[in-house]
PDB file of C-alpha atoms in Angstrom:
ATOM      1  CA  UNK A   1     122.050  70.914  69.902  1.00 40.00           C
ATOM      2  CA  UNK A   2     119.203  68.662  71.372  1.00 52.00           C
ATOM      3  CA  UNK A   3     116.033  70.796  71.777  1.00 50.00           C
ATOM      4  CA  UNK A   4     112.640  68.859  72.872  1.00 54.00           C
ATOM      5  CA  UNK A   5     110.865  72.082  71.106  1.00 57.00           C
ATOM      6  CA  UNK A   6     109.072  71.058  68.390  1.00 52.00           C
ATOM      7  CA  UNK A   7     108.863  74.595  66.907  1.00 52.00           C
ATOM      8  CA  UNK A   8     112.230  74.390  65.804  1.00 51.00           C
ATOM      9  CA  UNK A   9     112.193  70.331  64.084  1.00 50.00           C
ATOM     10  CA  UNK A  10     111.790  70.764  59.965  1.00 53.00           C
ATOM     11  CA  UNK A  11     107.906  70.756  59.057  1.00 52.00           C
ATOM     12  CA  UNK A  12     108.505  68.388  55.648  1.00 58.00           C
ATOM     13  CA  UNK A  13     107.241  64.721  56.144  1.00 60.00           C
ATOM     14  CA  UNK A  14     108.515  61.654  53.965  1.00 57.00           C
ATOM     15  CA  UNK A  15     105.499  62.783  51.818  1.00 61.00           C
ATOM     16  CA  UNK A  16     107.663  65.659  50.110  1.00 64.00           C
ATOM     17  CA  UNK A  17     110.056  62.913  48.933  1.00 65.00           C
ATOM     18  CA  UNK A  18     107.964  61.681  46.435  1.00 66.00           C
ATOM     19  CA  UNK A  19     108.987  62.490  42.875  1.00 71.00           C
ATOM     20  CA  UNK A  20     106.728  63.974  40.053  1.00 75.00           C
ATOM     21  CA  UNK A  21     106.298  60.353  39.026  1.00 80.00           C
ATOM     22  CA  UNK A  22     105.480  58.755  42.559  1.00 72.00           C
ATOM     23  CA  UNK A  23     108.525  57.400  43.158  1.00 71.00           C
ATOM     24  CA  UNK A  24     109.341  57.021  46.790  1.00 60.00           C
ATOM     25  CA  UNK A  25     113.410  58.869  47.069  1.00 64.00           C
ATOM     26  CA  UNK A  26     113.868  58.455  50.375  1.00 64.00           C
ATOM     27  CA  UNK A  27     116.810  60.213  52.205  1.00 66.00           C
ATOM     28  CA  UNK A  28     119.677  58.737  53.606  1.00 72.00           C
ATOM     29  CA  UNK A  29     119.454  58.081  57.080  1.00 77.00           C
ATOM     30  CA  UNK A  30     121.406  60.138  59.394  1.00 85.00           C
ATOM     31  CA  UNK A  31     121.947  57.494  62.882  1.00 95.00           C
ATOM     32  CA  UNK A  32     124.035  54.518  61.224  1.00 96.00           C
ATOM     33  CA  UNK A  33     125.776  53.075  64.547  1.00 97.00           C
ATOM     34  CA  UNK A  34     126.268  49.801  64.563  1.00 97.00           C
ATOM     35  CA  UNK A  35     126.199  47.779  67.768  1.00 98.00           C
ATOM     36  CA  UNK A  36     130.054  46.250  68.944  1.00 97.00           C
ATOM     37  CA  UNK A  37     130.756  44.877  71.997  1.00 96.00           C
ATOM     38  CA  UNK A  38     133.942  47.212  72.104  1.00 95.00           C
ATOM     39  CA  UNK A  39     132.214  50.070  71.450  1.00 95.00           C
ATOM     40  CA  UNK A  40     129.954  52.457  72.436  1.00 97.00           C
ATOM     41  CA  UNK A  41     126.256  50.226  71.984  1.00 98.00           C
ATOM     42  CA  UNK A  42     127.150  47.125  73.197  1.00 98.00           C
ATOM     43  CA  UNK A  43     124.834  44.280  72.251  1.00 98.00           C
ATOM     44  CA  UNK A  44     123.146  44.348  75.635  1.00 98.00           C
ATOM     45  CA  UNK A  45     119.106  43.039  76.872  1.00 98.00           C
ATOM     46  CA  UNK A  46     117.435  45.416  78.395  1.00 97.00           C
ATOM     47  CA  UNK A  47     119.195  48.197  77.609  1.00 98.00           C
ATOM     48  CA  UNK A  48     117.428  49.140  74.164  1.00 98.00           C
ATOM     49  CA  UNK A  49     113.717  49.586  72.260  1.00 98.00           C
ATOM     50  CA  UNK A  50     112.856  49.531  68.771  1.00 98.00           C
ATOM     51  CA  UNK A  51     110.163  51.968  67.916  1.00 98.00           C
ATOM     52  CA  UNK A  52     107.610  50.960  65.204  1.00 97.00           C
ATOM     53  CA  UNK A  53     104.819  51.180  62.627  1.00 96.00           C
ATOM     54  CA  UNK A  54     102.967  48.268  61.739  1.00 95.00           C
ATOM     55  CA  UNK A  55     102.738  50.799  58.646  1.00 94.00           C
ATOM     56  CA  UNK A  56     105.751  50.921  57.931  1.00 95.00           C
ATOM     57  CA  UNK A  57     107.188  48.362  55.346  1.00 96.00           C
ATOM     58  CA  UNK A  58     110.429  48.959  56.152  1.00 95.00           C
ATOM     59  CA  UNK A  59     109.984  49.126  60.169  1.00 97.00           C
ATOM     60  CA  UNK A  60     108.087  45.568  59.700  1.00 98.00           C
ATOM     61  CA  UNK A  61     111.136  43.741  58.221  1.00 98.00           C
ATOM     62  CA  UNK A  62     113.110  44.430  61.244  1.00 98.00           C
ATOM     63  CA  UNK A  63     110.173  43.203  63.410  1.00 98.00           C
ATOM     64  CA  UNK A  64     110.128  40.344  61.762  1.00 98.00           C
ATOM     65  CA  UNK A  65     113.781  39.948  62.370  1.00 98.00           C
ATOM     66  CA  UNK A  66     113.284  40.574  66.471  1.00 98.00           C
ATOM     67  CA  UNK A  67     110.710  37.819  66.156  1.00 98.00           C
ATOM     68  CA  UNK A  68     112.346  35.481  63.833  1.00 98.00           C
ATOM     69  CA  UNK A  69     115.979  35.045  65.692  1.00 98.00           C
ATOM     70  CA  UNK A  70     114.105  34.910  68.913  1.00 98.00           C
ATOM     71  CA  UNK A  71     115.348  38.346  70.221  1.00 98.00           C
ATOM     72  CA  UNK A  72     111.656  39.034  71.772  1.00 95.00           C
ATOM     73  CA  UNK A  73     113.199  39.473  75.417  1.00 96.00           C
ATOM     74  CA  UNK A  74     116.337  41.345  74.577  1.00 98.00           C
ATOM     75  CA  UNK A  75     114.130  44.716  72.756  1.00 98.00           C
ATOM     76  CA  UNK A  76     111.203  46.622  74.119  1.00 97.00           C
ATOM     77  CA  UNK A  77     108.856  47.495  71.158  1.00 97.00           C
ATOM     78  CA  UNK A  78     106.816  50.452  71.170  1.00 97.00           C
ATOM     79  CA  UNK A  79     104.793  50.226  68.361  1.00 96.00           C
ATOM     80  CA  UNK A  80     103.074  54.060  67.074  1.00 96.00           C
ATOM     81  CA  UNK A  81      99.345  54.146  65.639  1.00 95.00           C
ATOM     82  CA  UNK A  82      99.338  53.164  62.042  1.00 94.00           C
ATOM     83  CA  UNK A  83      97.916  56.644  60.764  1.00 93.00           C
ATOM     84  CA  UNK A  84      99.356  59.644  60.941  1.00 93.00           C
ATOM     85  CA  UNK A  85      98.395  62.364  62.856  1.00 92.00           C
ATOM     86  CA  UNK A  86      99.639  65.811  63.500  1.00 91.00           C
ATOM     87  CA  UNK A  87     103.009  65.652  65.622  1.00 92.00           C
ATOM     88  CA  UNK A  88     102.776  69.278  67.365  1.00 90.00           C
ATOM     89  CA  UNK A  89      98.769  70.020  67.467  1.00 87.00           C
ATOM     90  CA  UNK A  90      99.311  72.966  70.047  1.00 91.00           C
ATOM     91  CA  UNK A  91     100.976  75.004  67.031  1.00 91.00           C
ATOM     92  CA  UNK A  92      97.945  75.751  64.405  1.00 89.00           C
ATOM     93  CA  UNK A  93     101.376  76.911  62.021  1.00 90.00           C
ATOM     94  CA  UNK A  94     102.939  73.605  62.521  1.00 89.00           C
ATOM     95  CA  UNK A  95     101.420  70.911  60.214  1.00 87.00           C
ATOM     96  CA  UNK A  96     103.411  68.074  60.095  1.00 89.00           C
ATOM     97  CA  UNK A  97     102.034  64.853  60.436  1.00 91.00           C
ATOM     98  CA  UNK A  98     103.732  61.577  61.058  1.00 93.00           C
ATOM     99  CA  UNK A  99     103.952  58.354  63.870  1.00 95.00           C
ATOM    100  CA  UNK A 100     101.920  59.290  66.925  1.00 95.00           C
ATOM    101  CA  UNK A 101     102.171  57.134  69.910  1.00 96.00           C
ATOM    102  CA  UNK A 102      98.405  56.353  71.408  1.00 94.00           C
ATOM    103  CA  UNK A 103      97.486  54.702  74.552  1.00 92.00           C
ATOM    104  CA  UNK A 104      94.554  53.224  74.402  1.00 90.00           C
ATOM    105  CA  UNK A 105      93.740  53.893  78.123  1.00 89.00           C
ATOM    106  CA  UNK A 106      93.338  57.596  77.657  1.00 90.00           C
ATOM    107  CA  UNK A 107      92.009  57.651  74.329  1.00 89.00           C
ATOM    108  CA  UNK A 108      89.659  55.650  71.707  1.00 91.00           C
ATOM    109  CA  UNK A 109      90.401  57.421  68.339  1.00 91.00           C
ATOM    110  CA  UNK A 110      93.018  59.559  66.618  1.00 90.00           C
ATOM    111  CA  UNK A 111      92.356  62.440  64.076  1.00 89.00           C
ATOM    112  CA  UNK A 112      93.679  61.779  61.171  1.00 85.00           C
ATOM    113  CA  UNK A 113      96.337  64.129  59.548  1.00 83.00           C
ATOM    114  CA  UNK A 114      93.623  65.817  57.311  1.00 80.00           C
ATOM    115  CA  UNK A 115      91.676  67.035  60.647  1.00 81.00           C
ATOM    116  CA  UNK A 116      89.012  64.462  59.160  1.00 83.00           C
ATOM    117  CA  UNK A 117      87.902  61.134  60.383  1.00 86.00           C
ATOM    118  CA  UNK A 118      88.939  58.766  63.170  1.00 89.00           C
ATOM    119  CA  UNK A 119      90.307  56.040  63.637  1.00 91.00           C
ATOM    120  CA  UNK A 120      90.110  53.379  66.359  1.00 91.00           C
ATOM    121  CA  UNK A 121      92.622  52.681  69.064  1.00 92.00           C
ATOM    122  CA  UNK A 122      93.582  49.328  69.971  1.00 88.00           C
ATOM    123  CA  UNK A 123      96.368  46.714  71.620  1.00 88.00           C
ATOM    124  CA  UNK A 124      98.429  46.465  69.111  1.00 85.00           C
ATOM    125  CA  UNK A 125      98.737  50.403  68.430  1.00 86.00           C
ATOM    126  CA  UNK A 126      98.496  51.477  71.967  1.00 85.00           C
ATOM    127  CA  UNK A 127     102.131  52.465  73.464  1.00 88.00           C
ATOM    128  CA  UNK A 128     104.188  55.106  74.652  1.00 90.00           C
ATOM    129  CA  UNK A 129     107.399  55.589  72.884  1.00 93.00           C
ATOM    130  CA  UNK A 130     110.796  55.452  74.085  1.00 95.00           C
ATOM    131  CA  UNK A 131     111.645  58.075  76.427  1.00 96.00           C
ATOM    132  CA  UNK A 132     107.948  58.524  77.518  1.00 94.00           C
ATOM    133  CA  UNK A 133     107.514  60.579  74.109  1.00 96.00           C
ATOM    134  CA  UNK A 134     104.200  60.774  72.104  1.00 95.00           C
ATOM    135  CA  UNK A 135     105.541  60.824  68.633  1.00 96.00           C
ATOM    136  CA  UNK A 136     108.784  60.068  67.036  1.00 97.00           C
ATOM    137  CA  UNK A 137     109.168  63.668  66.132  1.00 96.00           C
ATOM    138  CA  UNK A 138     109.878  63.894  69.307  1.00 96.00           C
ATOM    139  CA  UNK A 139     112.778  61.157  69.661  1.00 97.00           C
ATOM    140  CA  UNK A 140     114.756  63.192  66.992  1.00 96.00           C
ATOM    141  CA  UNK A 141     114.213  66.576  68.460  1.00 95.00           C
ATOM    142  CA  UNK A 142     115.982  65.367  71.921  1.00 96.00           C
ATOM    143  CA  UNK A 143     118.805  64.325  69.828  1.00 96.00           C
ATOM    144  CA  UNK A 144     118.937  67.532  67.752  1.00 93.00           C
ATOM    145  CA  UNK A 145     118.780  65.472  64.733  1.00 91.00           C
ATOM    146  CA  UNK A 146     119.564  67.183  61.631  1.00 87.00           C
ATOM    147  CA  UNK A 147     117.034  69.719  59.507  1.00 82.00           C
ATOM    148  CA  UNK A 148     116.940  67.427  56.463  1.00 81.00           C
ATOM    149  CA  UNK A 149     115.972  63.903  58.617  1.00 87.00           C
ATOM    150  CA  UNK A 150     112.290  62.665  58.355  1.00 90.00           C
ATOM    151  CA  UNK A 151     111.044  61.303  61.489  1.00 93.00           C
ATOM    152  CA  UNK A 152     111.020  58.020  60.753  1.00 93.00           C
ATOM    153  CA  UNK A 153     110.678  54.701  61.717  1.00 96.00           C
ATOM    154  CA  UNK A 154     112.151  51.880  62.702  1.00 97.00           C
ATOM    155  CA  UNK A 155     114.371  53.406  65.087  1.00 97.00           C
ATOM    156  CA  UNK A 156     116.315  51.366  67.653  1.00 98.00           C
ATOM    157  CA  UNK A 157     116.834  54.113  71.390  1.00 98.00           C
ATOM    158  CA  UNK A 158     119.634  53.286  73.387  1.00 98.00           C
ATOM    159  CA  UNK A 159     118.158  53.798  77.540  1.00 98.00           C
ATOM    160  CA  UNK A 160     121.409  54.577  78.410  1.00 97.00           C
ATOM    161  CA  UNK A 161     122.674  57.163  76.833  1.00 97.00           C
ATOM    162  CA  UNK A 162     119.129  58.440  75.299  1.00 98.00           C
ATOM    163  CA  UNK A 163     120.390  58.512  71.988  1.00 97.00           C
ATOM    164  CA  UNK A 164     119.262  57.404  68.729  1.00 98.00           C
ATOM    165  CA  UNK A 165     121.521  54.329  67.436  1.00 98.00           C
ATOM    166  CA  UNK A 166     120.247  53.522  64.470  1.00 98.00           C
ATOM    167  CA  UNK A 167     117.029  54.012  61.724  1.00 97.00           C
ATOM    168  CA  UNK A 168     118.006  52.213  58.863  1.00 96.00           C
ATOM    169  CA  UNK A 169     116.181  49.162  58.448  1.00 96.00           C
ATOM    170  CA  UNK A 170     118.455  47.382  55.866  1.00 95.00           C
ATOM    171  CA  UNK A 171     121.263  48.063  58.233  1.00 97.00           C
ATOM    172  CA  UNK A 172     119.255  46.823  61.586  1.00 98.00           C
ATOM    173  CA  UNK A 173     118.122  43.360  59.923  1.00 97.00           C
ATOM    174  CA  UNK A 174     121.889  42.800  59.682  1.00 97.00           C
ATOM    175  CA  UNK A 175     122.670  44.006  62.831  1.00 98.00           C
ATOM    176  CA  UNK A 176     119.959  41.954  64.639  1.00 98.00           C
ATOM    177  CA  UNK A 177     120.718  39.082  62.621  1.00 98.00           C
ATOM    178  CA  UNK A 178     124.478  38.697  64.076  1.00 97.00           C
ATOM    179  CA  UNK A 179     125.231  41.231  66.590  1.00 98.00           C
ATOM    180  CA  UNK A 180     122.901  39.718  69.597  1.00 98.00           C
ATOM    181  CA  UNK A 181     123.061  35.771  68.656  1.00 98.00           C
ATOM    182  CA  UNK A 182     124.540  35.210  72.143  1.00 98.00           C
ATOM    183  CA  UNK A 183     121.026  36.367  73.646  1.00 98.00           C
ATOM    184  CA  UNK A 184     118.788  35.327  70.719  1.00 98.00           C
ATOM    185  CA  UNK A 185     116.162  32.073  71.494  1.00 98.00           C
ATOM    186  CA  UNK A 186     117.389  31.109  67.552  1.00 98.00           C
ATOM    187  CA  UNK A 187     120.742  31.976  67.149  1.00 98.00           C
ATOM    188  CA  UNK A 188     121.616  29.558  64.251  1.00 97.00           C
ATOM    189  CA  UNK A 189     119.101  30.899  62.103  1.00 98.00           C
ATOM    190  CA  UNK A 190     120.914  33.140  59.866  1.00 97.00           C
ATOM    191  CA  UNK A 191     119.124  35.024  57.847  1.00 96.00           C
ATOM    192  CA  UNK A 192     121.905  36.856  55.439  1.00 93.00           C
ATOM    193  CA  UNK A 193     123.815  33.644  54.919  1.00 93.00           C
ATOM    194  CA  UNK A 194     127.397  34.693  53.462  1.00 90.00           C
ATOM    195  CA  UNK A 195     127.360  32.232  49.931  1.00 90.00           C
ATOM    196  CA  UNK A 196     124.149  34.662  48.999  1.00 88.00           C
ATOM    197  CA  UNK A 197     125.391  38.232  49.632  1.00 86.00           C
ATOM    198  CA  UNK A 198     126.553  39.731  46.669  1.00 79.00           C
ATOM    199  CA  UNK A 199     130.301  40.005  45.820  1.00 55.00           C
TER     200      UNK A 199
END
């Protein structure tokens, strides 16, 4: 059930998926819609926003995407602070930390997740997310994501029905790189060319 109460979202960041040996096991991601123009997220501009971490490695490959096939108009970005920062600071028992959204209007700094040190606001961090939300937590709680999901990024928000579409990054640099060529600046650029895909 979709709850905008952060009380109730799962405390564990991607942080407790690292191994004994610092290996990064990252979950599976729960929202793996794909966009159709017979189904229920058409390939539509206007109608959705990619949220962000210039962080991120994986969010920054599907930027890169947007930008490459010319798909600038067609996908709001909202792009969160690069460090993290606690996601419900009303609740002294709730210390998770993850993507906080900053605007750079009402604030200069952000505490980082340790309660020690800030660090500066600026243009390219300073945005509200999708939704009007201040972290990405947030984005998952109004969709009643899962216990087990991290709150993480890139995620692609549909306006219309205020859902989550999809956060998997190797699936949304496919998507973007097909499913929206008829509204892309550089359609012919194809950037998962058939001959090199694996059999």
């Amino acid at each position: 059930m979709p709850s905008d109460d952060l009380s109730k979202l799962s405390a564990a960041s991607a942080v407790a998926d690292v191994s004994a040996t610092g290996a990064f096991a990252r979950k599976q991601s729960t929202f793996l819609n794909a966009f159709a123009e017979e189904g229920p997220y058409a390939p539509e501009a206007g109608r959705y926003e990619l949220n962000v971490s210039l962080a991120c490695p994986w969010a920054c490959r599907v930027l890169a995407v947007l930008k490459l096939k010319g798909l600038d108009n067609v996908f709001d970005v909202h792009v969160t602070h690069p460090v993290w920062a606690r996601t419900n600071p009303d609740d002294a028992n709730d210390t998770h930390s993850g993507w906080v959204f900053v605007d750079a209007n009402e604030t200069s700094t952000v505490t980082g997740p340790s309660g020690k040190g800030e660090y500066a606001v600026d243009a390219a961090c300073s945005s509200s997310g999708s939704a009007g939300v201040k972290t990405i937590r947030a984005l998952y709680g109004m969709v009643g994501a899962p216990p087990e999901q991290r709150f993480t990024v890139p995620l692609i928000w549909d306006r219309r029905t205020q859902t989550i579409v999809n956060n998997e990054s190797s699936v949304l640099v496919r998507e973007l790189n097909s499913k929206f060529n008829h509204l892309a600046t550089n359609p012919g650029l194809d950037l998962y060319p058939e001959h090199l895909r694996e059999t």
